[in-house]
Amino acid sequence: MYVSKLTSARFAELAGKIDTVIIPVGSLEAHGMHCPLGTDNIIPERLCSDLEAKIGADVLIAPALNYGYTPSLMKFPGTITIPAETIISMYTEIACGFVRWGAKYIVFMNGHGGNIAGLTLASDRIAAAGGTALTISWWATYAADIVKICDAQGHAGEDETSAILAIDASLVDDSKRSIHMKKAFCMPLAGPDQIEKRYPGAMSGDSTKATKEKGVAIYAMMLEKNLEYIRRLRAGEHTDPIV
Ligand SMILES: [Zn+2]
């Protein structure tokens, strides 16, 4: 259920019964010159709407946090960043607000790499407040499965562009699709020339290989995985064997 659509009285009835709140988090930033600025918001919203259709009665979906931490792409038009301290506080305060109203489990459905450090730090604070926080950063969490569908990943690359095509192909400017097959040799790596090396056109990977069909397959895979992660989160099955 979408929290925004509930009355306060209805929320009070549900808050004691529904223990899981999903918070979509993203960013407004350049995604090549072919994908929309809201790419990192559009994809988590889709992941949440797929969950709403399947288990909407069992989870609360919070309003999305559609601005994130993205200083690296500030040179590209339309990119907006907010300070690291602000996003850590924002994620912490909003999640802890839901914990105060009875949530046990917080799922950050993340669409943007720059948010991961802030989500990690916020999760420690949420844990200290008594909540259990899980971050799903779709392209990273499901990388092993995505590369069975796509040849390679990238920022506005084959996988992310496919994910947008599956939602609305008119959002992608096919005439601006491009290729830049470079990544950092080790992460994290930051420096004054890193954007030119890794994201010269605000993208990486091969967006020319993106298709709607690949995007549909990625969402189908991710829905099953998200359902399983949420089930395990609530069941207390929080570990995997070390191999
Ligand atoms: Zn992105």
XYZ file of C-alpha atoms and ligand atoms in Angstrom:
244
model
C 0.000 0.000 0.000
C 1.170 3.466 -0.797
C 1.497 5.493 2.393
C 0.635 8.708 0.565
C -2.826 7.359 -0.232
C -3.716 6.381 3.344
C -5.531 8.524 5.846
C -3.923 8.955 9.243
C -6.637 6.787 10.788
C -6.078 4.001 8.237
C -2.302 4.263 8.684
C -2.759 3.828 12.434
C -4.764 0.642 11.829
C -2.152 -0.769 9.450
C 1.035 0.358 11.164
C 0.718 -2.201 13.913
C 0.071 -5.014 11.449
C 2.396 -4.285 8.527
C 5.999 -4.532 9.633
C 7.783 -3.588 6.400
C 8.198 -0.192 4.778
C 9.803 0.169 1.345
C 11.393 3.532 0.604
C 12.329 4.193 -3.040
C 15.474 6.342 -3.294
C 17.046 7.784 -6.399
C 18.597 10.838 -7.958
C 18.037 13.484 -10.579
C 21.081 13.287 -12.805
C 22.332 12.995 -16.367
C 22.152 9.487 -17.810
C 24.081 9.789 -21.006
C 22.358 12.068 -23.478
C 19.772 9.397 -24.307
C 18.096 8.431 -20.988
C 15.899 10.701 -18.854
C 17.245 12.652 -15.880
C 14.881 10.717 -13.625
C 16.168 7.286 -14.659
C 17.293 6.480 -11.111
C 13.821 7.359 -9.828
C 11.757 5.746 -12.559
C 13.345 2.296 -12.110
C 12.870 2.005 -8.301
C 9.294 3.270 -8.681
C 8.672 0.456 -11.154
C 10.219 -2.094 -8.793
C 7.881 -0.831 -6.081
C 4.798 -0.883 -8.293
C 5.595 -4.490 -9.243
C 5.759 -5.338 -5.517
C 2.551 -3.411 -4.867
C 0.785 -5.581 -7.455
C 2.065 -8.783 -5.817
C 2.187 -8.116 -2.076
C 0.630 -4.675 -1.719
C -1.481 -5.718 1.231
C 1.616 -6.780 3.185
C 3.966 -3.832 2.710
C 3.860 -0.084 2.996
C 5.503 1.878 0.177
C 6.708 5.293 1.283
C 6.918 8.369 -0.950
C 10.079 8.314 -3.053
C 13.189 10.348 -2.245
C 14.034 11.476 -5.726
C 17.103 13.615 -5.094
C 20.405 12.045 -4.115
C 24.135 12.450 -3.769
C 25.739 12.879 -7.152
C 28.594 15.398 -7.146
C 30.473 13.437 -9.803
C 28.055 14.252 -12.631
C 27.454 17.903 -11.733
C 29.020 19.127 -14.959
C 26.153 17.632 -16.956
C 22.942 19.642 -17.436
C 20.057 18.768 -15.151
C 22.097 17.034 -12.451
C 21.161 18.122 -8.924
C 23.081 16.949 -5.865
C 22.426 17.338 -2.179
C 25.137 17.138 0.499
C 26.205 13.778 1.906
C 25.332 14.847 5.445
C 21.850 15.768 4.254
C 21.082 12.440 2.616
C 22.384 10.489 5.612
C 20.084 12.534 7.863
C 17.187 12.304 5.430
C 17.364 8.527 5.098
C 17.858 8.089 8.840
C 15.085 10.408 9.976
C 12.494 9.122 7.523
C 13.239 5.460 8.242
C 13.327 6.043 12.003
C 10.011 7.852 11.672
C 8.472 4.676 10.307
C 10.191 2.632 13.019
C 8.569 4.883 15.592
C 5.219 4.084 13.990
C 5.777 0.368 14.306
C 7.881 -0.724 11.321
C 10.459 -3.427 12.007
C 11.938 -3.645 8.531
C 12.991 -0.862 6.179
C 13.819 -1.667 2.559
C 15.610 1.064 0.629
C 14.872 0.407 -3.037
C 17.823 2.285 -4.449
C 18.365 3.397 -8.020
C 21.573 5.401 -7.673
C 25.153 4.395 -6.911
C 26.066 7.661 -5.231
C 23.487 6.974 -2.529
C 25.006 3.700 -1.349
C 27.527 5.149 1.113
C 24.837 7.359 2.678
C 22.397 4.459 2.896
C 25.046 2.316 4.578
C 25.739 4.967 7.224
C 22.040 5.660 7.721
C 21.368 1.944 8.143
C 23.682 1.833 11.157
C 21.680 4.615 12.765
C 18.390 2.909 11.923
C 19.703 -0.285 13.524
C 20.636 1.688 16.633
C 17.038 2.941 16.750
C 15.742 -0.633 16.662
C 14.953 -1.064 12.968
C 16.439 -3.505 10.473
C 17.372 -1.822 7.203
C 18.073 -3.551 3.889
C 19.321 -1.736 0.801
C 18.618 -3.192 -2.620
C 20.671 -1.369 -5.255
C 19.218 -3.218 -8.213
C 22.111 -3.133 -10.691
C 24.614 -4.180 -7.978
C 22.491 -6.548 -5.897
C 21.399 -8.426 -9.012
C 24.528 -7.979 -11.141
C 25.155 -11.719 -11.518
C 21.652 -12.217 -12.914
C 21.650 -9.079 -15.057
C 24.760 -10.187 -16.949
C 22.892 -13.335 -17.930
C 20.435 -11.044 -19.727
C 22.791 -8.285 -20.911
C 26.348 -8.523 -22.232
C 27.528 -5.825 -19.814
C 26.330 -3.235 -17.323
C 26.893 0.497 -17.224
C 25.604 3.897 -16.178
C 22.895 4.501 -18.770
C 24.408 1.430 -20.435
C 22.802 -1.707 -21.810
C 21.017 -2.748 -18.623
C 19.801 0.618 -17.379
C 18.674 1.763 -20.820
C 16.833 -1.537 -21.287
C 15.097 -0.968 -17.950
C 13.815 2.399 -19.165
C 12.802 1.033 -22.581
C 10.659 -1.579 -20.824
C 8.712 1.181 -19.060
C 8.369 3.694 -21.882
C 10.487 3.575 -25.034
C 9.589 7.169 -25.803
C 11.725 8.246 -22.834
C 14.904 7.132 -24.657
C 16.411 9.268 -27.419
C 17.712 6.576 -29.762
C 19.691 9.122 -31.782
C 21.866 9.837 -28.727
C 22.681 6.269 -27.697
C 26.434 5.748 -27.304
C 29.198 3.367 -26.177
C 31.944 3.831 -23.587
C 33.314 0.509 -22.348
C 35.424 1.696 -19.431
C 35.159 1.278 -15.672
C 37.376 2.106 -12.708
C 40.214 -0.384 -12.210
C 39.390 -0.427 -8.509
C 36.512 1.038 -6.500
C 36.201 3.484 -4.811
C 38.324 5.710 -7.052
C 37.847 9.471 -7.151
C 39.904 12.223 -8.720
C 39.601 15.362 -10.835
C 39.893 13.502 -14.151
C 37.768 10.468 -13.330
C 34.586 11.637 -15.006
C 36.365 12.202 -18.316
C 37.858 8.742 -18.092
C 34.798 6.828 -16.963
C 31.725 8.870 -17.931
C 32.763 11.243 -20.736
C 29.163 11.618 -21.923
C 27.570 10.963 -18.509
C 27.390 7.286 -19.407
C 29.305 4.019 -19.508
C 28.655 0.674 -21.165
C 26.926 0.035 -24.484
C 23.475 1.556 -24.734
C 23.188 0.540 -28.391
C 22.563 -3.048 -27.245
C 19.649 -2.084 -25.001
C 16.208 -3.479 -25.850
C 12.759 -3.415 -24.338
C 12.812 -7.224 -24.172
C 15.954 -7.236 -22.033
C 14.337 -4.705 -19.718
C 11.209 -6.849 -19.381
C 13.401 -9.838 -18.505
C 15.356 -7.787 -15.940
C 12.144 -6.677 -14.178
C 10.740 -10.206 -14.147
C 13.968 -11.486 -12.561
C 14.117 -8.625 -10.055
C 10.520 -9.035 -8.930
C 11.153 -12.652 -7.986
C 14.404 -11.742 -6.220
C 12.827 -8.795 -4.397
C 9.963 -10.959 -3.179
C 12.456 -13.517 -1.898
C 14.647 -10.912 -0.177
C 11.655 -9.358 1.548
C 10.448 -12.789 2.635
C 13.870 -13.608 4.049
C 14.175 -10.222 5.702
C 10.948 -10.774 7.610
C 11.716 -14.424 8.360
C 15.055 -13.528 9.949
C 17.003 -15.421 7.256
C 19.670 -12.765 6.987
C 22.794 -14.796 6.287
C 24.235 -16.832 3.436
C 27.120 -19.274 3.600
C 30.582 -17.877 2.970
C 31.983 -19.610 -0.113
Zn 21.329 5.472 -13.073
